[in-house]
Short mmCIF file of C-alpha atoms in Angstrom, two decimals:
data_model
loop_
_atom_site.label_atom_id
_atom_site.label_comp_id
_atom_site.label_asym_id
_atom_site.label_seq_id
_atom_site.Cartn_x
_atom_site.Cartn_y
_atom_site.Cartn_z
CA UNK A 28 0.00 0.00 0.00
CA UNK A 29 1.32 3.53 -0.90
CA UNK A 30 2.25 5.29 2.07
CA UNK A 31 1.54 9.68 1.92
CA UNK A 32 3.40 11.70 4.76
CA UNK A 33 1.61 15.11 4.66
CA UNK A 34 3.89 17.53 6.46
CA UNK A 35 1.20 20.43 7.06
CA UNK A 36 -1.00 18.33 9.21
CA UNK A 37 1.27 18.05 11.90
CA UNK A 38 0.92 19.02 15.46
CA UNK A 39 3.67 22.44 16.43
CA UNK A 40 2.68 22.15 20.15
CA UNK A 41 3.65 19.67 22.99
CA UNK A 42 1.28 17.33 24.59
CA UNK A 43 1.81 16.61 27.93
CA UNK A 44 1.27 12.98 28.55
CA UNK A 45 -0.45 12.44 31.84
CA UNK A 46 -1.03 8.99 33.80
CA UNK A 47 -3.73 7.12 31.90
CA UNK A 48 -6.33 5.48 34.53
CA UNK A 49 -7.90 2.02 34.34
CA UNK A 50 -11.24 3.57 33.73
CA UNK A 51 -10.04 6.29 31.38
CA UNK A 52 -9.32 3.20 28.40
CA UNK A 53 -10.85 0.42 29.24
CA UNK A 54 -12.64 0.34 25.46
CA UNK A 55 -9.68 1.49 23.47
CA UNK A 56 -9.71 -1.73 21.20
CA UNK A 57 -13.43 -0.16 19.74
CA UNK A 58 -11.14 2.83 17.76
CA UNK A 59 -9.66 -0.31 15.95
CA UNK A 60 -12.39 -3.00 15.50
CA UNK A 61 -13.42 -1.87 11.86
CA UNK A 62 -10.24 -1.35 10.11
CA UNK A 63 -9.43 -3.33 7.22
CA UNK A 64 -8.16 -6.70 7.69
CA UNK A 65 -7.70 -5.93 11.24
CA UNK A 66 -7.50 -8.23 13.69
CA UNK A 67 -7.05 -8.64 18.10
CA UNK A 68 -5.04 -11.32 19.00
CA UNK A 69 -5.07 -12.05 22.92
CA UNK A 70 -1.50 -12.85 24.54
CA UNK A 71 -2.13 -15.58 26.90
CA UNK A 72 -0.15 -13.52 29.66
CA UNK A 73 -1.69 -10.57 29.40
CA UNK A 74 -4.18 -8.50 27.10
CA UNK A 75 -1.98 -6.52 25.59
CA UNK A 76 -4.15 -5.52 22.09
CA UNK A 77 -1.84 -6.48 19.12
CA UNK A 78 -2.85 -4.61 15.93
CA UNK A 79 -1.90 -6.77 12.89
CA UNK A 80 0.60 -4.84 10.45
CA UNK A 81 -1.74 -4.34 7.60
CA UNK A 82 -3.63 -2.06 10.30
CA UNK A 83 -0.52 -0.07 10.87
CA UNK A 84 -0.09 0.10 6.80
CA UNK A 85 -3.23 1.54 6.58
CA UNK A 86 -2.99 4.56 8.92
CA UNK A 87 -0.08 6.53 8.22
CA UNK A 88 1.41 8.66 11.05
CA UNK A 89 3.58 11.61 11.09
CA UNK A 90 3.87 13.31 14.53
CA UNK A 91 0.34 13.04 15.71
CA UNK A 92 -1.95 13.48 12.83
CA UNK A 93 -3.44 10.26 11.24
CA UNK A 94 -3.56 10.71 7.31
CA UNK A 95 -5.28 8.20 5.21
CA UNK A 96 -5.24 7.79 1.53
CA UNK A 97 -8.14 5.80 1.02
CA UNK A 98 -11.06 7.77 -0.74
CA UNK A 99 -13.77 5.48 1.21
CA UNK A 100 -11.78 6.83 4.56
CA UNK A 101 -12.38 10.40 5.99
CA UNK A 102 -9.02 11.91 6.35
CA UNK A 103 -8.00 13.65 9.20
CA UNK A 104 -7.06 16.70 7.45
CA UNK A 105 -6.96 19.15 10.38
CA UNK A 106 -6.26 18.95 14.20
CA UNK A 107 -6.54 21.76 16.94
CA UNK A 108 -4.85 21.17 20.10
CA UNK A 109 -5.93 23.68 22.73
CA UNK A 110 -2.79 23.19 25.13
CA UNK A 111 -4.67 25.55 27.91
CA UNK A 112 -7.92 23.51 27.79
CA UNK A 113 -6.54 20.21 27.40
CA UNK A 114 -9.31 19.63 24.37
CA UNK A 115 -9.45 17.93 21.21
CA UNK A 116 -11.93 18.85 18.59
CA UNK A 117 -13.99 15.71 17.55
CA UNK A 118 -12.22 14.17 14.14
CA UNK A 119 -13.92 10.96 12.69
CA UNK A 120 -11.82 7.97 12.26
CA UNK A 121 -12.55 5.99 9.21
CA UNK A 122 -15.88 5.14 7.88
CA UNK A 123 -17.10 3.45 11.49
CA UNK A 124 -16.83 7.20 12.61
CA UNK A 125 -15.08 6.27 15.97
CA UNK A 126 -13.41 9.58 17.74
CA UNK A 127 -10.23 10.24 19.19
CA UNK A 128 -12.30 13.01 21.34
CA UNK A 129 -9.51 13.67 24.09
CA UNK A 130 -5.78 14.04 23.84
CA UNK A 131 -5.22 10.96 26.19
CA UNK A 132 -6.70 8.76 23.21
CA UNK A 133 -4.74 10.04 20.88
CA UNK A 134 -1.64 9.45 22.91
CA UNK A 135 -2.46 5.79 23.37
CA UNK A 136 -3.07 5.28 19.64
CA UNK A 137 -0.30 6.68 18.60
CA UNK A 138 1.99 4.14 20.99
CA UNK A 139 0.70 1.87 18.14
CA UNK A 140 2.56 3.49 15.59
CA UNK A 141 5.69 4.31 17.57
CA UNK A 142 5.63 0.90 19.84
CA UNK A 143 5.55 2.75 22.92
CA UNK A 144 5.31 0.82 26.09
CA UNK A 145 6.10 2.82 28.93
CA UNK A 146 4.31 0.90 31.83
CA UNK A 147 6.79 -2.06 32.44
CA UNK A 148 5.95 -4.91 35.00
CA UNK A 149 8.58 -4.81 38.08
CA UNK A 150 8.23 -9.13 38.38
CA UNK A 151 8.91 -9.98 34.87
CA UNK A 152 9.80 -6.71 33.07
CA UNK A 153 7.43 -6.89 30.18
CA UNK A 154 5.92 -3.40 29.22
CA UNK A 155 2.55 -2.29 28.14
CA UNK A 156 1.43 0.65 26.09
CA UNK A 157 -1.73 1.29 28.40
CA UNK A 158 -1.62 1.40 32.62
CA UNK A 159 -4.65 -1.14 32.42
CA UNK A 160 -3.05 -3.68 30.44
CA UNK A 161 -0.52 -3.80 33.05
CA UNK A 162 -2.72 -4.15 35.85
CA UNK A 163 -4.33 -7.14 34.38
CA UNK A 164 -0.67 -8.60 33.42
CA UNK A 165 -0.02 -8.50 36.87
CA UNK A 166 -2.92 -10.74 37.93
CA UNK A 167 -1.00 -13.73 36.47
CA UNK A 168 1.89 -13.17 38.41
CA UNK A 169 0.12 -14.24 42.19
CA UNK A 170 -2.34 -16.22 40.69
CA UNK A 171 -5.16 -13.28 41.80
CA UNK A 172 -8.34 -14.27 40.50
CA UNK A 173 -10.96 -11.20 41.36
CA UNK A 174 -13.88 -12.33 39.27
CA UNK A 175 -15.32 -15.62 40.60
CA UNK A 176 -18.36 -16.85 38.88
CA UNK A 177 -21.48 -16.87 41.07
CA UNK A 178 -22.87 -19.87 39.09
CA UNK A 179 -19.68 -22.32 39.59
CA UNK A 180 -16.72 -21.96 41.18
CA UNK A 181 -14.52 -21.19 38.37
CA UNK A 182 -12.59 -18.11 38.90
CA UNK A 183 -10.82 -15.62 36.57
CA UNK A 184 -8.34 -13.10 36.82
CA UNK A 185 -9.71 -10.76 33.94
CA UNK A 186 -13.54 -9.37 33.66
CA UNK A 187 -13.99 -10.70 30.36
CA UNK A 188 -12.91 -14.19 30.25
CA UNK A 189 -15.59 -14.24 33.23
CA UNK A 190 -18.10 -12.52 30.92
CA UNK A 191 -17.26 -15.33 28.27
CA UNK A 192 -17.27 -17.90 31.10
CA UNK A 193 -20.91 -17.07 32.10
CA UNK A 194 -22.39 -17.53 28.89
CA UNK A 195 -21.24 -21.51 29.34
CA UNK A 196 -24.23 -21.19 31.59
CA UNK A 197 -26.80 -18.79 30.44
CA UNK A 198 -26.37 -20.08 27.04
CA UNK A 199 -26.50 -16.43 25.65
CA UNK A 200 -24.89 -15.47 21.84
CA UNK A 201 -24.93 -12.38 21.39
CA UNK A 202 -22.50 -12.34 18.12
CA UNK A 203 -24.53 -13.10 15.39
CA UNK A 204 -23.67 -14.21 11.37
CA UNK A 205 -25.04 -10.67 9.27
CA UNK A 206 -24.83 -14.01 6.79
CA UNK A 207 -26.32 -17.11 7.57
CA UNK A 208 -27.60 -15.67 11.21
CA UNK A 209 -25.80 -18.35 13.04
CA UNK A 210 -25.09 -16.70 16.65
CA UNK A 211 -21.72 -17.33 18.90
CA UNK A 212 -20.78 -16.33 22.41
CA UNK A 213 -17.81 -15.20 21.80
CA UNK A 214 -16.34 -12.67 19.38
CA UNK A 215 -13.49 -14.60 18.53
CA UNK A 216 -15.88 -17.39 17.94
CA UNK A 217 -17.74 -15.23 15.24
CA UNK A 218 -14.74 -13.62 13.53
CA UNK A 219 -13.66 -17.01 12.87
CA UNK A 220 -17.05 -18.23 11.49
CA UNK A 221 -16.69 -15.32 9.26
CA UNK A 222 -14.22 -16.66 7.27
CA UNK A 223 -15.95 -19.50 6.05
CA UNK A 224 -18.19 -17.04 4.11
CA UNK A 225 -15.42 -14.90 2.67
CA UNK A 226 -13.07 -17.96 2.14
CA UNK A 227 -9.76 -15.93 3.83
CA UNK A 228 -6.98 -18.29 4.76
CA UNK A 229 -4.49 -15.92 5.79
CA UNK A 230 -2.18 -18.63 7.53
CA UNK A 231 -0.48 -21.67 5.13
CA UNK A 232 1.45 -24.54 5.52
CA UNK A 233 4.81 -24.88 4.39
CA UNK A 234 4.52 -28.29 3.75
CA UNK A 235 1.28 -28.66 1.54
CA UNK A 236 0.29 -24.82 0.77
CA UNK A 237 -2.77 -25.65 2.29
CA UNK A 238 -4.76 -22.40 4.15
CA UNK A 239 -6.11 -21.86 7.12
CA UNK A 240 -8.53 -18.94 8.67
CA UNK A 241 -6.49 -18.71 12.13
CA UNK A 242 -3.01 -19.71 13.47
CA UNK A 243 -4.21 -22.20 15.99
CA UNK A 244 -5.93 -24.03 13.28
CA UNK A 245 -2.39 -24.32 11.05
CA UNK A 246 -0.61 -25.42 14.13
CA UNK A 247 -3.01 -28.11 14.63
CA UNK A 248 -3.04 -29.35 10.65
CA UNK A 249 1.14 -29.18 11.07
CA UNK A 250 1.09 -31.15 14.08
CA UNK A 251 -1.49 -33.94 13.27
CA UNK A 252 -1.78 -34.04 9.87
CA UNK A 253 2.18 -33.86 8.80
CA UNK A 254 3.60 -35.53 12.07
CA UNK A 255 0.58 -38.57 11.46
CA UNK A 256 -0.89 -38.24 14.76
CA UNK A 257 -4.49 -39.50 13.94
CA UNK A 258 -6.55 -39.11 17.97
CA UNK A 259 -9.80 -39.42 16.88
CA UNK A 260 -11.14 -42.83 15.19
CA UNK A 261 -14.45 -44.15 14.04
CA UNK A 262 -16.41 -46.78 15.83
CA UNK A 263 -17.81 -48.41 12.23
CA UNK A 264 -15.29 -48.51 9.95
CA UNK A 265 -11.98 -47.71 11.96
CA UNK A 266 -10.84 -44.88 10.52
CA UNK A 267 -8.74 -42.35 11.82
CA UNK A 268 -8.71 -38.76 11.41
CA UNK A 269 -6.39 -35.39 13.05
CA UNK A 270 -9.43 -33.39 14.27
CA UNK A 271 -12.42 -34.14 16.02
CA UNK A 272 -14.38 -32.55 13.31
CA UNK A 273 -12.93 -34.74 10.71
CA UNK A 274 -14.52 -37.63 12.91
CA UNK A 275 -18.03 -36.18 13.12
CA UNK A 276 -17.97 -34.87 9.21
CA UNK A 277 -17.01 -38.92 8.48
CA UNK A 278 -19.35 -40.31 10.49
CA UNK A 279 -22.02 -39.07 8.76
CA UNK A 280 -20.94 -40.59 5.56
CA UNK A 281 -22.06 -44.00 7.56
CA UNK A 282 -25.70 -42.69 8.76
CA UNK A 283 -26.89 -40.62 6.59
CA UNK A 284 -27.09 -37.29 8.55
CA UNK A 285 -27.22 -34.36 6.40
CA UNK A 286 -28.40 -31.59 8.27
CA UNK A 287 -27.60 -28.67 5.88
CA UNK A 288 -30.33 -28.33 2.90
CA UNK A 289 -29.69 -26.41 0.22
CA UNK A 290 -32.47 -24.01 -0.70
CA UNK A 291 -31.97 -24.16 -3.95
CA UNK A 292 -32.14 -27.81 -5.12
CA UNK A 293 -33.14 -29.28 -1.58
CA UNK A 294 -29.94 -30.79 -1.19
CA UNK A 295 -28.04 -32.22 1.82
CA UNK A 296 -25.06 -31.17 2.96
CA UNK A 297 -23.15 -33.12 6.08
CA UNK A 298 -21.46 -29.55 7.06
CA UNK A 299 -21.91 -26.21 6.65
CA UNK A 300 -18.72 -25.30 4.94
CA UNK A 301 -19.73 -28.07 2.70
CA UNK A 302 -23.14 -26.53 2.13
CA UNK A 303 -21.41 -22.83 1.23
CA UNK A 304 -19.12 -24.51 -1.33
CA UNK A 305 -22.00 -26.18 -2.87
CA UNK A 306 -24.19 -23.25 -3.01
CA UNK A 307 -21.43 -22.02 -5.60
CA UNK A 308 -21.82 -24.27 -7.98
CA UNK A 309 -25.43 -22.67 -8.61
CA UNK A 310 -24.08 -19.32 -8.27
CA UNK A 311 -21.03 -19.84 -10.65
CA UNK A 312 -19.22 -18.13 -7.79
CA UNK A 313 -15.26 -18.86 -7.36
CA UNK A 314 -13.75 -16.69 -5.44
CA UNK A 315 -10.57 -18.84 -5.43
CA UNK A 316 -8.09 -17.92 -8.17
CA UNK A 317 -4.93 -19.75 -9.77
CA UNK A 318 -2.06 -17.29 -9.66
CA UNK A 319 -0.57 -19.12 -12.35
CA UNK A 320 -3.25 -19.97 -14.99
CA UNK A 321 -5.94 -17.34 -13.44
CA UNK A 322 -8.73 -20.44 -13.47
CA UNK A 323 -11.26 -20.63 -10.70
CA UNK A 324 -12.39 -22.78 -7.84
CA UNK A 325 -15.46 -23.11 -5.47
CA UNK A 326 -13.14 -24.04 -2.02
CA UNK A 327 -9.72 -23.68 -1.64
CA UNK A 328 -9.14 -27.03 -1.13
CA UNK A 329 -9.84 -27.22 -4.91
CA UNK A 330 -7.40 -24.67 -5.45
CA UNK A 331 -4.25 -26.09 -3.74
CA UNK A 332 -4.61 -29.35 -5.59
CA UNK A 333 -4.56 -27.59 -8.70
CA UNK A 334 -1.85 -25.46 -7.75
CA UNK A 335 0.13 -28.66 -7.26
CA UNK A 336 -0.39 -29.29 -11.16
CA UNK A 337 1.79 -26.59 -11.68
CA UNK A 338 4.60 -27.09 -9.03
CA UNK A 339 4.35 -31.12 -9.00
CA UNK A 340 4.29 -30.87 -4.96
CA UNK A 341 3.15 -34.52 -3.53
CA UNK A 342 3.22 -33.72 0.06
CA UNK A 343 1.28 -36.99 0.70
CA UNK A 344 3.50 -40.41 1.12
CA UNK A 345 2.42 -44.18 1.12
CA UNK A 346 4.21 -45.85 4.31
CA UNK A 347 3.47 -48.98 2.60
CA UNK A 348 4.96 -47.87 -1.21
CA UNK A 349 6.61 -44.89 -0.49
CA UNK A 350 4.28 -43.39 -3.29
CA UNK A 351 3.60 -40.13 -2.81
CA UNK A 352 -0.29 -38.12 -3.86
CA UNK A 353 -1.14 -34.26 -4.11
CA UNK A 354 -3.72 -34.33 -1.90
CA UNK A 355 -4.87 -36.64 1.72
CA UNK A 356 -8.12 -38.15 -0.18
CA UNK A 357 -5.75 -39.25 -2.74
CA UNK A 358 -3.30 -40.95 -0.31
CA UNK A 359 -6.53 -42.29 1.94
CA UNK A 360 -8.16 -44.18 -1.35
CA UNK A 361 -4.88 -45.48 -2.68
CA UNK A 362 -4.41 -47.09 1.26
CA UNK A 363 -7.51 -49.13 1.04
CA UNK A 364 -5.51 -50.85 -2.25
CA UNK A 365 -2.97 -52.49 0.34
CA UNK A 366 -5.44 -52.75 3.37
CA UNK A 367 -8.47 -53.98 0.96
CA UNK A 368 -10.94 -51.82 3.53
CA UNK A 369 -14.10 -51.56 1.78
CA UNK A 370 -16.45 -49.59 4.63
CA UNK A 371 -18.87 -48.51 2.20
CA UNK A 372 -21.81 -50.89 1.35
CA UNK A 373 -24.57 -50.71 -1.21
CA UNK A 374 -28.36 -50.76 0.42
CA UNK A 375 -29.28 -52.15 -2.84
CA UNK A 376 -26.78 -54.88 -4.29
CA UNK A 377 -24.87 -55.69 -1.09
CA UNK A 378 -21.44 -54.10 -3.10
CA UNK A 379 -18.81 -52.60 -0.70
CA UNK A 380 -16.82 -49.64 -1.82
CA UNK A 381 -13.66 -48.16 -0.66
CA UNK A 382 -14.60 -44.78 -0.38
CA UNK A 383 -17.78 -42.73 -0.09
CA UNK A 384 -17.39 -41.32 -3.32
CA UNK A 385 -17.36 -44.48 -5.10
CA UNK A 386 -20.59 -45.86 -3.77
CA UNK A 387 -22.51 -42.78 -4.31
CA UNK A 388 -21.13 -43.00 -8.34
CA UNK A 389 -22.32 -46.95 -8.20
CA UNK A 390 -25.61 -46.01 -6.71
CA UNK A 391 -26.68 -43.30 -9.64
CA UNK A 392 -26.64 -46.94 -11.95
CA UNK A 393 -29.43 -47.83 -9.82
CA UNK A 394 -31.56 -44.82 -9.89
CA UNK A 395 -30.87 -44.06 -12.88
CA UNK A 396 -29.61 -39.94 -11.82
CA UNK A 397 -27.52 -38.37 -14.33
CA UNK A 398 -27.40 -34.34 -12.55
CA UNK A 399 -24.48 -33.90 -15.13
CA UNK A 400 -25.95 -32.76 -18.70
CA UNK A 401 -24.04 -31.29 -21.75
CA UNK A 402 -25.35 -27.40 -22.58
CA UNK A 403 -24.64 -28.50 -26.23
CA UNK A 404 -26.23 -31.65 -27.19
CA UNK A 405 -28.06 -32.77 -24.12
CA UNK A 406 -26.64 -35.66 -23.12
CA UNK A 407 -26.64 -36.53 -19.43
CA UNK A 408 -24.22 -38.24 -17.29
CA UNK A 409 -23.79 -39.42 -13.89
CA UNK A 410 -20.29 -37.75 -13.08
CA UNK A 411 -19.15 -34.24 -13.98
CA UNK A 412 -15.60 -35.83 -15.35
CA UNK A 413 -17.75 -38.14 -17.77
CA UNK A 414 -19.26 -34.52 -18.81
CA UNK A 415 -16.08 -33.01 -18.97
CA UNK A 416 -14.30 -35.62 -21.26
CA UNK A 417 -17.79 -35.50 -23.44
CA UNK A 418 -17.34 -31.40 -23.76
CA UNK A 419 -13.68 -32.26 -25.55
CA UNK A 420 -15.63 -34.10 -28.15
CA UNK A 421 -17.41 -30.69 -29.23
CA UNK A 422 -14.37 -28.87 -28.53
CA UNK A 423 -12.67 -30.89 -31.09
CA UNK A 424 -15.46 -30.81 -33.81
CA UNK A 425 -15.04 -26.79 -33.46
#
């Protein structure tokens, strides 16, 4: 992002910083929560707010006067410090029209831009921009834990994990989806959720390019699904699978369960991320683009194993054959060749299957479903790769 310095919009006075109470800043994360791309991570020691460096890239500073160049953003273009009053006249902050309205919130914004931390913990000597985040940091030191929950006896050392705690109980979420209206407890909770919708995988492995919406998540995949730790394990079929999620997603291949419906063609979807990607094949939507040959893919799951067409990555190896695959499904189905698991049985003709893909392609020969029809010449099939090798024979005739 182009960065603009504007040297007439700076400040020619001094501001005398003055001791910033608990009270005084105890919502100062709400001047940051709409930025672009921005994002409040939580230190497990303290609660420090970390703004993300895109955040930082897109609020330029120079002395004490924000500028912005973005023509959706309403620059600061003029500031008035009245040293003898103390007072700040109102300026708007980006288009969620927060206000630095006081000179004390300015100062503690601007610690974001310089890195600022001048209240520094006398047990462990870690600093802090704000006198509040301090005074929480220091809870973990004793083990102080103020805010006991009158419902259990959990106890916390911070107002808001108690907050979060409570709602175990009360069963309140008040963070709802503007998208599919699916509510959360917890921000966090939502923000996450979120990127199912918008398909942002910020983090990737450096193993299998594979993304992930938060850190945590990447950690996981790196640990279990690289390192072949496989926890969680099916009671019908023995399968085993890195995440607990995995397990419940699988298990519905065996009963049936599909509890997402799609509204356009009534049909059923065993998750809800699985439901979203479907809903794009009506919509023609692919918000997932090949850097290299600029196609387009429903999921990115879809992307990164084309993406290995191009770089000929096979992250994926046999233990049995030392063969290696693009892709876990791949590996998974060419497994069951040395193991001869079949899990998968017909209802009608008694035929077991390796995967859960196969038997739903042998079923369509028994109802007689072919979803998959040529634009050109009409001719149905039961797979969209049948449909896709028919399309060559036009494309060939042109």
């Amino acid at each position: 992002m182009k960065q603009e310095y504007i040297g007439n919009q700076v400040f020619t006075g001094m501001i005398k910083q003055e001791t910033i109470e608990e009270g005084d800043h105890h919502n100062d994360s709400q001047l940051l929560q709409k930025g672009t791309k921005t994002e409040e991570k939580r230190s497990t020691s303290d609660t420090e707010i970390k703004v993300e460096k895109d955040f930082i890239d897109h609020y330029v500073f120079e002395g004490t006067s924000v500028i912005n160049e973005s023509n959706s953003l309403k620059c600061i273009t003029r500031m008035n410090l009245d040293l003898t009053s103390n007072c700040l006249k109102k300026n708007q902050l980006t288009d969620n029209q927060d206000e630095m309205s006081t000179a004390s919130n300015l100062i503690v914004h601007t610690r974001i831009h310089t890195g600022d931390k001048p209240y520094k913990c006398d047990m462990c000597d870690k600093s802090f921009s704000q006198l509040s985040n301090l005074r929480k940091h220091t809870r973990t030191h004793p083990g102080e834990k103020p805010f006991k929950c009158d419902l259990c006896t959990h106890a916390f050392s911070h107002k808001g994990d108690l907050t979060n705690h409570t709602r175990t109980h009360t069963g309140v979420k008040p963070y709802k989806c503007d998208i599919c209206n699916q509510a959360f407890s917890q921000k966090t909770a939502l923000k996450s959720h979120i990127t199912i919708h918008t398909g942002e995988k910020s983090y990737k492995c450096a193993i299998c390019d594979t993304g992930f919406a938060r850190k945590p998540y990447l950690i996981s995949h790196i640990i279990r699904k690289h390192n072949g730790v496989k926890p969680y394990k099916c009671d019908i079929c023995n399968q085993s699978f890195p995440q607990k999620g995995d397990l419940t997603s699988h298990t519905r291949t065996h009963t049936g369960l599909k509890p997402y419906k799609c509204d356009i063609c009534d049909k059923g979807l065993g998750s809800i991320s699985n439901l979203i990607t479907h809903t794009r094949t009506h919509t023609g939507v692919k918000p997932f683009k090949c850097d290299i040959c600029d196609k387009g893919f429903v999921s990115s799951s879809d992307l990164t194993k084309h993406t290995r067409i191009h770089t000929g990555v096979k992250p994926y190896k046999c233990d049995t054959c030392d063969k290696w695959f693009g892709s876990s499904g791949d590996l998974r189905r060419h497994t069951k060749i040395h193991t001869g698991v079949k899990p998968y049985k017909c209802d009608i003709c008694d035929k077991w299957f390796g995967s859960s893909s196969d038997l739903r392609r042998h079923t369509k020969i028994h109802t007689g479903v072919k979803p998959y029809k040529c634009d050109i010449c009409d001719k149905a099939f039961y797979e969209n790769t049948y449909l896709k090798r028919h399309k060559m024979i036009h494309q060939k005739s042109l």
